[in-house]
Short mmCIF file of C-alpha atoms in Angstrom, two decimals:
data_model
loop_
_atom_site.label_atom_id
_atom_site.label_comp_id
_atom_site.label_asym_id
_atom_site.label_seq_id
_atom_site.Cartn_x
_atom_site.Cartn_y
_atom_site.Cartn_z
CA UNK A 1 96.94 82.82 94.14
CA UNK A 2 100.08 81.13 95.65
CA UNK A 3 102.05 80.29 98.72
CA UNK A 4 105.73 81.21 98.64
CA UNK A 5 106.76 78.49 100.31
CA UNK A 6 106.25 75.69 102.90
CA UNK A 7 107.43 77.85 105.45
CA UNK A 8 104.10 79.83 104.96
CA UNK A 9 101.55 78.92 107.80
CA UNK A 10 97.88 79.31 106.83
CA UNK A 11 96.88 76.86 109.54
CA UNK A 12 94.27 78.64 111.98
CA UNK A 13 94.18 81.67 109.55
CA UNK A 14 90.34 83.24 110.17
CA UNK A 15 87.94 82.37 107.33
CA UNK A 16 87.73 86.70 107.15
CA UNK A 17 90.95 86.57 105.73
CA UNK A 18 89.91 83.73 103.58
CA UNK A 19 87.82 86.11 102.01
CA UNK A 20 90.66 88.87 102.06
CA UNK A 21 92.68 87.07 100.34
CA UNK A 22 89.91 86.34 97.81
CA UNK A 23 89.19 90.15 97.13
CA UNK A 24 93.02 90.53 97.39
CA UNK A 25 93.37 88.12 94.21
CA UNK A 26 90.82 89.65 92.22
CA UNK A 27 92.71 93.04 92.14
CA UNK A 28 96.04 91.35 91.71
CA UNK A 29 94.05 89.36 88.67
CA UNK A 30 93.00 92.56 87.83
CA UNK A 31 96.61 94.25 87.56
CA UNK A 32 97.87 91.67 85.45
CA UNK A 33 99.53 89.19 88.75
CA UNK A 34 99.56 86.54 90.50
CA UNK A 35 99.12 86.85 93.69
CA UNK A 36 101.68 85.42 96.10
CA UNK A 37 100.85 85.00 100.01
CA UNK A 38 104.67 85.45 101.68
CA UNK A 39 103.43 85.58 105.44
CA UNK A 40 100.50 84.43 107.71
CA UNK A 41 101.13 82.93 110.86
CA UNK A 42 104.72 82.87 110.46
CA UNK A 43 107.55 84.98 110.80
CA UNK A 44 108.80 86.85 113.80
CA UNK A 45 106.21 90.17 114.65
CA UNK A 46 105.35 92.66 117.25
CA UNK A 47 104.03 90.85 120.48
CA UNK A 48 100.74 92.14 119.72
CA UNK A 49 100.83 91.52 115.84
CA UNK A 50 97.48 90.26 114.14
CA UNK A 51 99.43 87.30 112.38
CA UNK A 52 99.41 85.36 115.64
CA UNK A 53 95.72 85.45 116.09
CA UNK A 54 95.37 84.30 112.32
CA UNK A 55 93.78 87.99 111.79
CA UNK A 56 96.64 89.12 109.15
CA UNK A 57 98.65 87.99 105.98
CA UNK A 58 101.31 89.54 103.57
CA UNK A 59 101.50 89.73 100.08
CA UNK A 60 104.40 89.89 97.42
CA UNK A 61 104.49 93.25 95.84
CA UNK A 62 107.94 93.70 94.47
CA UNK A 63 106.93 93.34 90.74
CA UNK A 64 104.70 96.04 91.15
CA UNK A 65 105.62 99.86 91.03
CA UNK A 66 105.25 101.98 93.78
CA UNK A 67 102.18 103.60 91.85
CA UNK A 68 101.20 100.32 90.86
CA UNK A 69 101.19 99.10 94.44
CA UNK A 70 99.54 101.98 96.23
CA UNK A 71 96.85 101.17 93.27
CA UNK A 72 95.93 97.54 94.20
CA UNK A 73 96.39 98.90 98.04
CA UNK A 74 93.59 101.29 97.42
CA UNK A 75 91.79 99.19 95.52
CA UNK A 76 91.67 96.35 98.30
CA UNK A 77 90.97 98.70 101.01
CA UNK A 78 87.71 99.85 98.90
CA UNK A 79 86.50 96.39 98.68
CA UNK A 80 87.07 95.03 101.93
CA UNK A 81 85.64 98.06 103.77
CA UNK A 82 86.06 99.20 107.65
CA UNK A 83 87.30 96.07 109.24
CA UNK A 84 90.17 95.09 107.25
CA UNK A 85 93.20 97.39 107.44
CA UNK A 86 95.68 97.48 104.19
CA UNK A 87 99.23 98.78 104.56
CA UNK A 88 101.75 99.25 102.16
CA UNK A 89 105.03 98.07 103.78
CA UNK A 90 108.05 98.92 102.07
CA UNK A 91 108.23 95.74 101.17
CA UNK A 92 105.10 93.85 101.15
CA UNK A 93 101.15 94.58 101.43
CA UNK A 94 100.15 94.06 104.88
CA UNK A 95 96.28 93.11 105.28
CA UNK A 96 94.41 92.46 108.40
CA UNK A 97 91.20 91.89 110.05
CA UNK A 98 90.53 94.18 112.97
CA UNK A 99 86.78 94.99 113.12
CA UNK A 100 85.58 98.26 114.37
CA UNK A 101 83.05 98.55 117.09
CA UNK A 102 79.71 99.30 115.69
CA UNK A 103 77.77 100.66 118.41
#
């Protein structure tokens, strides 16, 4: 697992993501790459985007194939269950942690 760059912010990321981005390396490991965090509390988002909150990262992808990346999508949605959301960008693998109301 890497940073991109200086530019990246982790400070005030949630320690859930900490362990996204743990499960996240394992099935980049897994696929043969290393994993590359290219967005956390930077960049420019929606208002409302989970990155200012800390609750949401994104991850290199572009050495991957399109199969490839839906793949390790998948496969880090499975292991992070209900509360993280995992989005293909076109781009980039958006993950965030939004827990669901368990009532």
């Amino acid at each position: 697992m890497r940073i991109k760059n200086n530019a990246v912010n982790l400070q005030g990321l949630r320690p859930e993501m900490v362990i996204g981005l743990m499960v996240a390396n394992g099935v980049y490991i897994a696929h043969g790459k290393d994993m590359v965090i290219t967005c956390a509390l930077d960049g420019k988002h929606s208002v409302t985007s989970l990155h200012y909150a800390g609750c949401a990262v994104d991850l290199r992808t572009n050495y991957f194939t399109k199969l490839t990346a839906i793949k390790v999508r998948d496969e880090i949605k499975e292991r992070l269950g209900i509360d993280f959301d995992v989005i293909l960008e076109s781009d980039h693998l958006h993950i965030e942690y939004q827990p669901r109301w368990k009532g």
